[in-house]
Amino acid sequence: MITVIEGAERDRHPNLIDEMFRMRAAVFADRLEWDVSVTNGREIDRFDAEDPLYLLSLDDQSGALLGAARLLPTTGPNMLRDVFPVLVPGGAPASPLIWESSRFAVNPAAFNACERSEANHVVNRTTIELLCGIVEVCQRAGIEHVVSVFDARMARIFRTINCAFEVIGTPTRIGRTMTYAGIFDMSDAMRERLGEAGRLLAPVLAAAESQRFLDPRHA
């Protein structure tokens, strides 16, 4: 189940938002050793102040946080334009029809206690569920494409689950890994491929989210 929280609504979901920031610290600082700022155990950056959309994957039974992603319009501040311009020497996309996905993460606490085979299933299903949720939100909001910055590891995952992307700009080694900027088509075909890969043919957005994004602010 995917729940969507707007940046302006954060105060209505303090526990979930706090858990998400803690999870991001565990993933990006502790596991991946990225150069991110962590304060009091929480990874929060300047783009969290830009009224993003947060997509949270929650366990259907317990409500536990399984993973999260963040969406930002490319018409305002975003990571590709403002943090990774080296990847797009010709300029980053900027259009109301193109948004950016960032801080995509699966919660280590959701699978650390699992057997290895089951853990892989949890990670894969959560990854695909989040991607399906991004497509569904974008389709409801009239967003046609999503751009994202990702490393070689995520590129392999995308190819494995048939999540097609087009590399834009110039792949560049940042730190220890090759880093890419890619653009993803938010089409019915993309949703169908992801649904088949994860056996998630039914909508993944929580029922309460179904009409939230038919709003000119998001389109």
PDB file of C-alpha atoms in Angstrom:
ATOM      1  CA  MET A   1       0.000   0.000   0.000  1.00  0.00           C
ATOM      2  CA  ILE A   2       1.345   3.424  -0.967  1.00  0.00           C
ATOM      3  CA  THR A   3       0.414   6.481   1.073  1.00  0.00           C
ATOM      4  CA  VAL A   4       1.224   9.935  -0.298  1.00  0.00           C
ATOM      5  CA  ILE A   5       2.018  12.880   1.956  1.00  0.00           C
ATOM      6  CA  GLU A   6       2.492  16.404   0.666  1.00  0.00           C
ATOM      7  CA  GLY A   7       5.254  18.478   2.192  1.00  0.00           C
ATOM      8  CA  ALA A   8       2.692  20.925   3.552  1.00  0.00           C
ATOM      9  CA  GLU A   9       0.932  18.043   5.342  1.00  0.00           C
ATOM     10  CA  ARG A  10       3.985  16.819   7.233  1.00  0.00           C
ATOM     11  CA  ASP A  11       2.682  18.063  10.574  1.00  0.00           C
ATOM     12  CA  ARG A  12      -0.330  15.764  10.220  1.00  0.00           C
ATOM     13  CA  HIS A  13       1.889  12.666   9.980  1.00  0.00           C
ATOM     14  CA  PRO A  14       4.778  13.365  12.379  1.00  0.00           C
ATOM     15  CA  ASN A  15       5.567   9.750  13.247  1.00  0.00           C
ATOM     16  CA  LEU A  16       5.681   8.510   9.643  1.00  0.00           C
ATOM     17  CA  ILE A  17       7.733  11.470   8.470  1.00  0.00           C
ATOM     18  CA  ASP A  18      10.175  11.074  11.358  1.00  0.00           C
ATOM     19  CA  GLU A  19      10.526   7.360  10.600  1.00  0.00           C
ATOM     20  CA  MET A  20      11.177   8.162   6.948  1.00  0.00           C
ATOM     21  CA  PHE A  21      13.981  10.617   7.799  1.00  0.00           C
ATOM     22  CA  ARG A  22      15.539   8.060  10.153  1.00  0.00           C
ATOM     23  CA  MET A  23      15.309   5.399   7.463  1.00  0.00           C
ATOM     24  CA  ARG A  24      17.024   7.714   4.982  1.00  0.00           C
ATOM     25  CA  ALA A  25      19.905   8.174   7.420  1.00  0.00           C
ATOM     26  CA  ALA A  26      20.225   4.400   7.829  1.00  0.00           C
ATOM     27  CA  VAL A  27      20.232   3.864   4.054  1.00  0.00           C
ATOM     28  CA  PHE A  28      22.147   6.777   2.591  1.00  0.00           C
ATOM     29  CA  ALA A  29      24.606   7.564   5.402  1.00  0.00           C
ATOM     30  CA  ASP A  30      25.099   4.203   7.094  1.00  0.00           C
ATOM     31  CA  ARG A  31      24.671   1.624   4.319  1.00  0.00           C
ATOM     32  CA  LEU A  32      25.652   3.504   1.178  1.00  0.00           C
ATOM     33  CA  GLU A  33      28.065   5.942   2.886  1.00  0.00           C
ATOM     34  CA  TRP A  34      26.907   8.884   0.820  1.00  0.00           C
ATOM     35  CA  ASP A  35      28.045  12.374   1.748  1.00  0.00           C
ATOM     36  CA  VAL A  36      24.747  13.448   3.290  1.00  0.00           C
ATOM     37  CA  SER A  37      23.975  15.517   6.367  1.00  0.00           C
ATOM     38  CA  VAL A  38      22.537  13.608   9.320  1.00  0.00           C
ATOM     39  CA  THR A  39      21.300  15.455  12.396  1.00  0.00           C
ATOM     40  CA  ASN A  40      19.962  13.627  15.433  1.00  0.00           C
ATOM     41  CA  GLY A  41      19.756  10.421  13.438  1.00  0.00           C
ATOM     42  CA  ARG A  42      17.713  11.954  10.604  1.00  0.00           C
ATOM     43  CA  GLU A  43      18.746  12.666   7.005  1.00  0.00           C
ATOM     44  CA  ILE A  44      17.036  15.865   5.863  1.00  0.00           C
ATOM     45  CA  ASP A  45      18.186  18.090   3.006  1.00  0.00           C
ATOM     46  CA  ARG A  46      17.191  21.457   1.618  1.00  0.00           C
ATOM     47  CA  PHE A  47      14.786  19.937  -0.896  1.00  0.00           C
ATOM     48  CA  ASP A  48      12.585  18.677   1.920  1.00  0.00           C
ATOM     49  CA  ALA A  49      11.665  22.340   2.429  1.00  0.00           C
ATOM     50  CA  GLU A  50      10.364  22.616  -1.167  1.00  0.00           C
ATOM     51  CA  ASP A  51       6.914  21.070  -0.555  1.00  0.00           C
ATOM     52  CA  PRO A  52       7.668  17.698  -2.184  1.00  0.00           C
ATOM     53  CA  LEU A  53       5.389  14.715  -2.438  1.00  0.00           C
ATOM     54  CA  TYR A  54       6.490  11.782  -0.290  1.00  0.00           C
ATOM     55  CA  LEU A  55       5.436   8.292  -1.328  1.00  0.00           C
ATOM     56  CA  LEU A  56       5.542   5.844   1.573  1.00  0.00           C
ATOM     57  CA  SER A  57       5.227   2.093   1.174  1.00  0.00           C
ATOM     58  CA  LEU A  58       3.467   0.746   4.270  1.00  0.00           C
ATOM     59  CA  ASP A  59       2.911  -2.836   5.340  1.00  0.00           C
ATOM     60  CA  ASP A  60      -0.753  -3.704   4.779  1.00  0.00           C
ATOM     61  CA  GLN A  61      -1.009  -5.494   8.115  1.00  0.00           C
ATOM     62  CA  SER A  62       1.160  -3.561  10.563  1.00  0.00           C
ATOM     63  CA  GLY A  63       1.433  -0.146   8.893  1.00  0.00           C
ATOM     64  CA  ALA A  64       5.243  -0.345   9.243  1.00  0.00           C
ATOM     65  CA  LEU A  65       7.326   1.756   6.858  1.00  0.00           C
ATOM     66  CA  LEU A  66       8.837  -0.437   4.126  1.00  0.00           C
ATOM     67  CA  GLY A  67      10.259   2.241   1.858  1.00  0.00           C
ATOM     68  CA  ALA A  68       9.870   5.772   0.545  1.00  0.00           C
ATOM     69  CA  ALA A  69      10.543   8.090  -2.369  1.00  0.00           C
ATOM     70  CA  ARG A  70      10.293  11.843  -2.947  1.00  0.00           C
ATOM     71  CA  LEU A  71       8.883  13.722  -5.936  1.00  0.00           C
ATOM     72  CA  LEU A  72       9.694  17.321  -6.848  1.00  0.00           C
ATOM     73  CA  PRO A  73       8.717  19.452  -9.865  1.00  0.00           C
ATOM     74  CA  THR A  74      11.595  20.231 -12.193  1.00  0.00           C
ATOM     75  CA  THR A  75      10.329  23.803 -12.518  1.00  0.00           C
ATOM     76  CA  GLY A  76      11.718  24.529  -9.044  1.00  0.00           C
ATOM     77  CA  PRO A  77      14.752  23.499  -7.009  1.00  0.00           C
ATOM     78  CA  ASN A  78      15.697  19.874  -7.583  1.00  0.00           C
ATOM     79  CA  MET A  79      18.724  17.632  -7.161  1.00  0.00           C
ATOM     80  CA  LEU A  80      19.562  17.073 -10.814  1.00  0.00           C
ATOM     81  CA  ARG A  81      19.691  20.783 -11.599  1.00  0.00           C
ATOM     82  CA  ASP A  82      21.159  22.078  -8.356  1.00  0.00           C
ATOM     83  CA  VAL A  83      23.368  19.246  -7.023  1.00  0.00           C
ATOM     84  CA  PHE A  84      24.333  17.160 -10.065  1.00  0.00           C
ATOM     85  CA  PRO A  85      24.582  19.632 -12.971  1.00  0.00           C
ATOM     86  CA  VAL A  86      27.727  17.799 -14.120  1.00  0.00           C
ATOM     87  CA  LEU A  87      25.438  15.005 -15.334  1.00  0.00           C
ATOM     88  CA  VAL A  88      23.510  17.317 -17.661  1.00  0.00           C
ATOM     89  CA  PRO A  89      26.001  19.763 -19.200  1.00  0.00           C
ATOM     90  CA  GLY A  90      23.328  20.872 -21.655  1.00  0.00           C
ATOM     91  CA  GLY A  91      20.994  21.800 -18.815  1.00  0.00           C
ATOM     92  CA  ALA A  92      18.519  19.837 -16.701  1.00  0.00           C
ATOM     93  CA  PRO A  93      14.922  19.314 -17.843  1.00  0.00           C
ATOM     94  CA  ALA A  94      12.490  21.925 -16.555  1.00  0.00           C
ATOM     95  CA  SER A  95       8.822  21.370 -17.340  1.00  0.00           C
ATOM     96  CA  PRO A  96       5.540  21.073 -15.418  1.00  0.00           C
ATOM     97  CA  LEU A  97       5.164  17.712 -17.190  1.00  0.00           C
ATOM     98  CA  ILE A  98       8.478  16.380 -15.805  1.00  0.00           C
ATOM     99  CA  TRP A  99       9.082  15.759 -12.097  1.00  0.00           C
ATOM    100  CA  GLU A 100      12.102  14.399 -10.267  1.00  0.00           C
ATOM    101  CA  SER A 101      12.267  11.310  -8.081  1.00  0.00           C
ATOM    102  CA  SER A 102      14.896  11.294  -5.344  1.00  0.00           C
ATOM    103  CA  ARG A 103      15.707   9.730  -1.961  1.00  0.00           C
ATOM    104  CA  PHE A 104      14.315   6.381  -3.140  1.00  0.00           C
ATOM    105  CA  ALA A 105      14.977   3.878  -0.348  1.00  0.00           C
ATOM    106  CA  VAL A 106      13.862   0.551   1.085  1.00  0.00           C
ATOM    107  CA  ASN A 107      13.812   0.380   4.883  1.00  0.00           C
ATOM    108  CA  PRO A 108      16.594  -1.919   6.198  1.00  0.00           C
ATOM    109  CA  ALA A 109      14.506  -2.574   9.312  1.00  0.00           C
ATOM    110  CA  ALA A 110      11.846  -4.173   7.117  1.00  0.00           C
ATOM    111  CA  PHE A 111      14.068  -7.038   6.062  1.00  0.00           C
ATOM    112  CA  ASN A 112      17.044  -7.260   8.433  1.00  0.00           C
ATOM    113  CA  ALA A 113      15.286  -9.947  10.483  1.00  0.00           C
ATOM    114  CA  CYS A 114      14.141 -11.968   7.445  1.00  0.00           C
ATOM    115  CA  GLU A 115      15.750 -15.014   5.941  1.00  0.00           C
ATOM    116  CA  ARG A 116      17.863 -14.039   2.937  1.00  0.00           C
ATOM    117  CA  SER A 117      15.416 -15.354   0.319  1.00  0.00           C
ATOM    118  CA  GLU A 118      12.484 -13.661   2.018  1.00  0.00           C
ATOM    119  CA  ALA A 119      14.474 -10.446   2.466  1.00  0.00           C
ATOM    120  CA  ASN A 120      15.170 -10.310  -1.269  1.00  0.00           C
ATOM    121  CA  HIS A 121      11.453 -10.715  -1.911  1.00  0.00           C
ATOM    122  CA  VAL A 122      10.594  -7.866   0.490  1.00  0.00           C
ATOM    123  CA  VAL A 123      13.183  -5.562  -1.089  1.00  0.00           C
ATOM    124  CA  ASN A 124      12.137  -6.365  -4.649  1.00  0.00           C
ATOM    125  CA  ARG A 125       8.414  -6.072  -3.966  1.00  0.00           C
ATOM    126  CA  THR A 126       8.840  -2.783  -2.079  1.00  0.00           C
ATOM    127  CA  THR A 127      11.026  -1.355  -4.851  1.00  0.00           C
ATOM    128  CA  ILE A 128       8.488  -2.247  -7.523  1.00  0.00           C
ATOM    129  CA  GLU A 129       5.558  -1.064  -5.405  1.00  0.00           C
ATOM    130  CA  LEU A 130       7.180   2.352  -4.980  1.00  0.00           C
ATOM    131  CA  LEU A 131       7.844   2.574  -8.723  1.00  0.00           C
ATOM    132  CA  CYS A 132       4.240   1.598  -9.459  1.00  0.00           C
ATOM    133  CA  GLY A 133       3.090   4.257  -7.006  1.00  0.00           C
ATOM    134  CA  ILE A 134       5.193   6.900  -8.743  1.00  0.00           C
ATOM    135  CA  VAL A 135       3.622   6.010 -12.094  1.00  0.00           C
ATOM    136  CA  GLU A 136       0.099   6.068 -10.649  1.00  0.00           C
ATOM    137  CA  VAL A 137       0.579   9.434  -8.933  1.00  0.00           C
ATOM    138  CA  CYS A 138       2.099  10.956 -12.057  1.00  0.00           C
ATOM    139  CA  GLN A 139      -0.702   9.705 -14.273  1.00  0.00           C
ATOM    140  CA  ARG A 140      -3.309  11.205 -11.955  1.00  0.00           C
ATOM    141  CA  ALA A 141      -1.447  14.520 -11.892  1.00  0.00           C
ATOM    142  CA  GLY A 142      -0.830  14.735 -15.643  1.00  0.00           C
ATOM    143  CA  ILE A 143       2.942  14.288 -15.254  1.00  0.00           C
ATOM    144  CA  GLU A 144       4.386  12.570 -18.325  1.00  0.00           C
ATOM    145  CA  HIS A 145       7.987  11.846 -17.303  1.00  0.00           C
ATOM    146  CA  VAL A 146      10.150  11.483 -14.217  1.00  0.00           C
ATOM    147  CA  VAL A 147      13.866  12.179 -14.080  1.00  0.00           C
ATOM    148  CA  SER A 148      16.188  10.739 -11.486  1.00  0.00           C
ATOM    149  CA  VAL A 149      19.847  10.484 -10.546  1.00  0.00           C
ATOM    150  CA  PHE A 150      20.961   6.931  -9.803  1.00  0.00           C
ATOM    151  CA  ASP A 151      24.061   4.791  -9.602  1.00  0.00           C
ATOM    152  CA  ALA A 152      25.114   1.674 -11.484  1.00  0.00           C
ATOM    153  CA  ARG A 153      23.526  -0.584  -8.854  1.00  0.00           C
ATOM    154  CA  MET A 154      20.095   0.969  -9.360  1.00  0.00           C
ATOM    155  CA  ALA A 155      20.557   0.910 -13.140  1.00  0.00           C
ATOM    156  CA  ARG A 156      20.973  -2.868 -12.924  1.00  0.00           C
ATOM    157  CA  ILE A 157      17.866  -3.162 -10.753  1.00  0.00           C
ATOM    158  CA  PHE A 158      15.822  -1.073 -13.193  1.00  0.00           C
ATOM    159  CA  ARG A 159      16.884  -3.287 -16.088  1.00  0.00           C
ATOM    160  CA  THR A 160      16.127  -6.464 -14.118  1.00  0.00           C
ATOM    161  CA  ILE A 161      12.528  -5.397 -13.444  1.00  0.00           C
ATOM    162  CA  ASN A 162      11.973  -3.994 -16.943  1.00  0.00           C
ATOM    163  CA  CYS A 163      11.779  -0.396 -15.733  1.00  0.00           C
ATOM    164  CA  ALA A 164      12.930   1.244 -18.949  1.00  0.00           C
ATOM    165  CA  PHE A 165      14.809   4.542 -18.868  1.00  0.00           C
ATOM    166  CA  GLU A 166      16.707   6.779 -21.250  1.00  0.00           C
ATOM    167  CA  VAL A 167      20.049   8.133 -20.104  1.00  0.00           C
ATOM    168  CA  ILE A 168      20.231  11.902 -20.506  1.00  0.00           C
ATOM    169  CA  GLY A 169      23.338  14.029 -20.329  1.00  0.00           C
ATOM    170  CA  THR A 170      26.712  12.465 -19.535  1.00  0.00           C
ATOM    171  CA  PRO A 171      27.200   9.556 -17.093  1.00  0.00           C
ATOM    172  CA  THR A 172      29.949  10.540 -14.668  1.00  0.00           C
ATOM    173  CA  ARG A 173      31.878   8.786 -11.925  1.00  0.00           C
ATOM    174  CA  ILE A 174      30.946  10.458  -8.643  1.00  0.00           C
ATOM    175  CA  GLY A 175      32.788   9.077  -5.655  1.00  0.00           C
ATOM    176  CA  ARG A 176      33.211   5.349  -6.149  1.00  0.00           C
ATOM    177  CA  THR A 177      30.448   4.671  -8.629  1.00  0.00           C
ATOM    178  CA  MET A 178      29.255   5.596 -12.088  1.00  0.00           C
ATOM    179  CA  THR A 179      26.266   7.922 -11.793  1.00  0.00           C
ATOM    180  CA  TYR A 180      23.515   8.496 -14.337  1.00  0.00           C
ATOM    181  CA  ALA A 181      20.679  10.886 -14.987  1.00  0.00           C
ATOM    182  CA  GLY A 182      17.751   9.086 -16.553  1.00  0.00           C
ATOM    183  CA  ILE A 183      14.257   9.896 -17.711  1.00  0.00           C
ATOM    184  CA  PHE A 184      11.350   7.499 -17.245  1.00  0.00           C
ATOM    185  CA  ASP A 185       8.081   7.427 -19.180  1.00  0.00           C
ATOM    186  CA  MET A 186       5.027   7.500 -16.894  1.00  0.00           C
ATOM    187  CA  SER A 187       2.916   5.531 -19.366  1.00  0.00           C
ATOM    188  CA  ASP A 188       0.415   2.703 -19.162  1.00  0.00           C
ATOM    189  CA  ALA A 189       3.059   0.470 -20.725  1.00  0.00           C
ATOM    190  CA  MET A 190       5.506   1.292 -17.911  1.00  0.00           C
ATOM    191  CA  ARG A 191       2.876   0.530 -15.267  1.00  0.00           C
ATOM    192  CA  GLU A 192       2.002  -2.759 -16.977  1.00  0.00           C
ATOM    193  CA  ARG A 193       5.642  -3.869 -17.138  1.00  0.00           C
ATOM    194  CA  LEU A 194       6.231  -3.044 -13.486  1.00  0.00           C
ATOM    195  CA  GLY A 195       2.987  -4.720 -12.499  1.00  0.00           C
ATOM    196  CA  GLU A 196       4.021  -7.896 -14.263  1.00  0.00           C
ATOM    197  CA  ALA A 197       7.495  -7.819 -12.704  1.00  0.00           C
ATOM    198  CA  GLY A 198       6.105  -7.454  -9.189  1.00  0.00           C
ATOM    199  CA  ARG A 199       2.748  -9.183  -9.622  1.00  0.00           C
ATOM    200  CA  LEU A 200       1.130  -5.878  -8.702  1.00  0.00           C
ATOM    201  CA  LEU A 201      -1.567  -5.609 -11.323  1.00  0.00           C
ATOM    202  CA  ALA A 202      -4.079  -3.795  -9.081  1.00  0.00           C
ATOM    203  CA  PRO A 203      -3.511  -0.136  -8.100  1.00  0.00           C
ATOM    204  CA  VAL A 204      -1.015   0.270  -5.257  1.00  0.00           C
ATOM    205  CA  LEU A 205      -2.152   3.700  -4.072  1.00  0.00           C
ATOM    206  CA  ALA A 206      -4.241   3.609  -0.921  1.00  0.00           C
ATOM    207  CA  ALA A 207      -7.933   4.106  -1.729  1.00  0.00           C
ATOM    208  CA  ALA A 208      -7.925   7.526  -0.070  1.00  0.00           C
ATOM    209  CA  GLU A 209      -5.292   8.741  -2.535  1.00  0.00           C
ATOM    210  CA  SER A 210      -7.258   7.995  -5.693  1.00  0.00           C
ATOM    211  CA  GLN A 211      -8.576  11.524  -6.335  1.00  0.00           C
ATOM    212  CA  ARG A 212      -6.007  13.641  -4.543  1.00  0.00           C
ATOM    213  CA  PHE A 213      -3.839  14.665  -7.467  1.00  0.00           C
ATOM    214  CA  LEU A 214      -6.384  15.764 -10.010  1.00  0.00           C
ATOM    215  CA  ASP A 215      -5.355  19.298  -9.128  1.00  0.00           C
ATOM    216  CA  PRO A 216      -3.805  21.965 -11.384  1.00  0.00           C
ATOM    217  CA  ARG A 217      -1.113  22.586  -8.762  1.00  0.00           C
ATOM    218  CA  HIS A 218       0.345  19.153  -9.528  1.00  0.00           C
ATOM    219  CA  ALA A 219      -0.322  19.182 -13.267  1.00  0.00           C
TER     220      ALA A 219
END
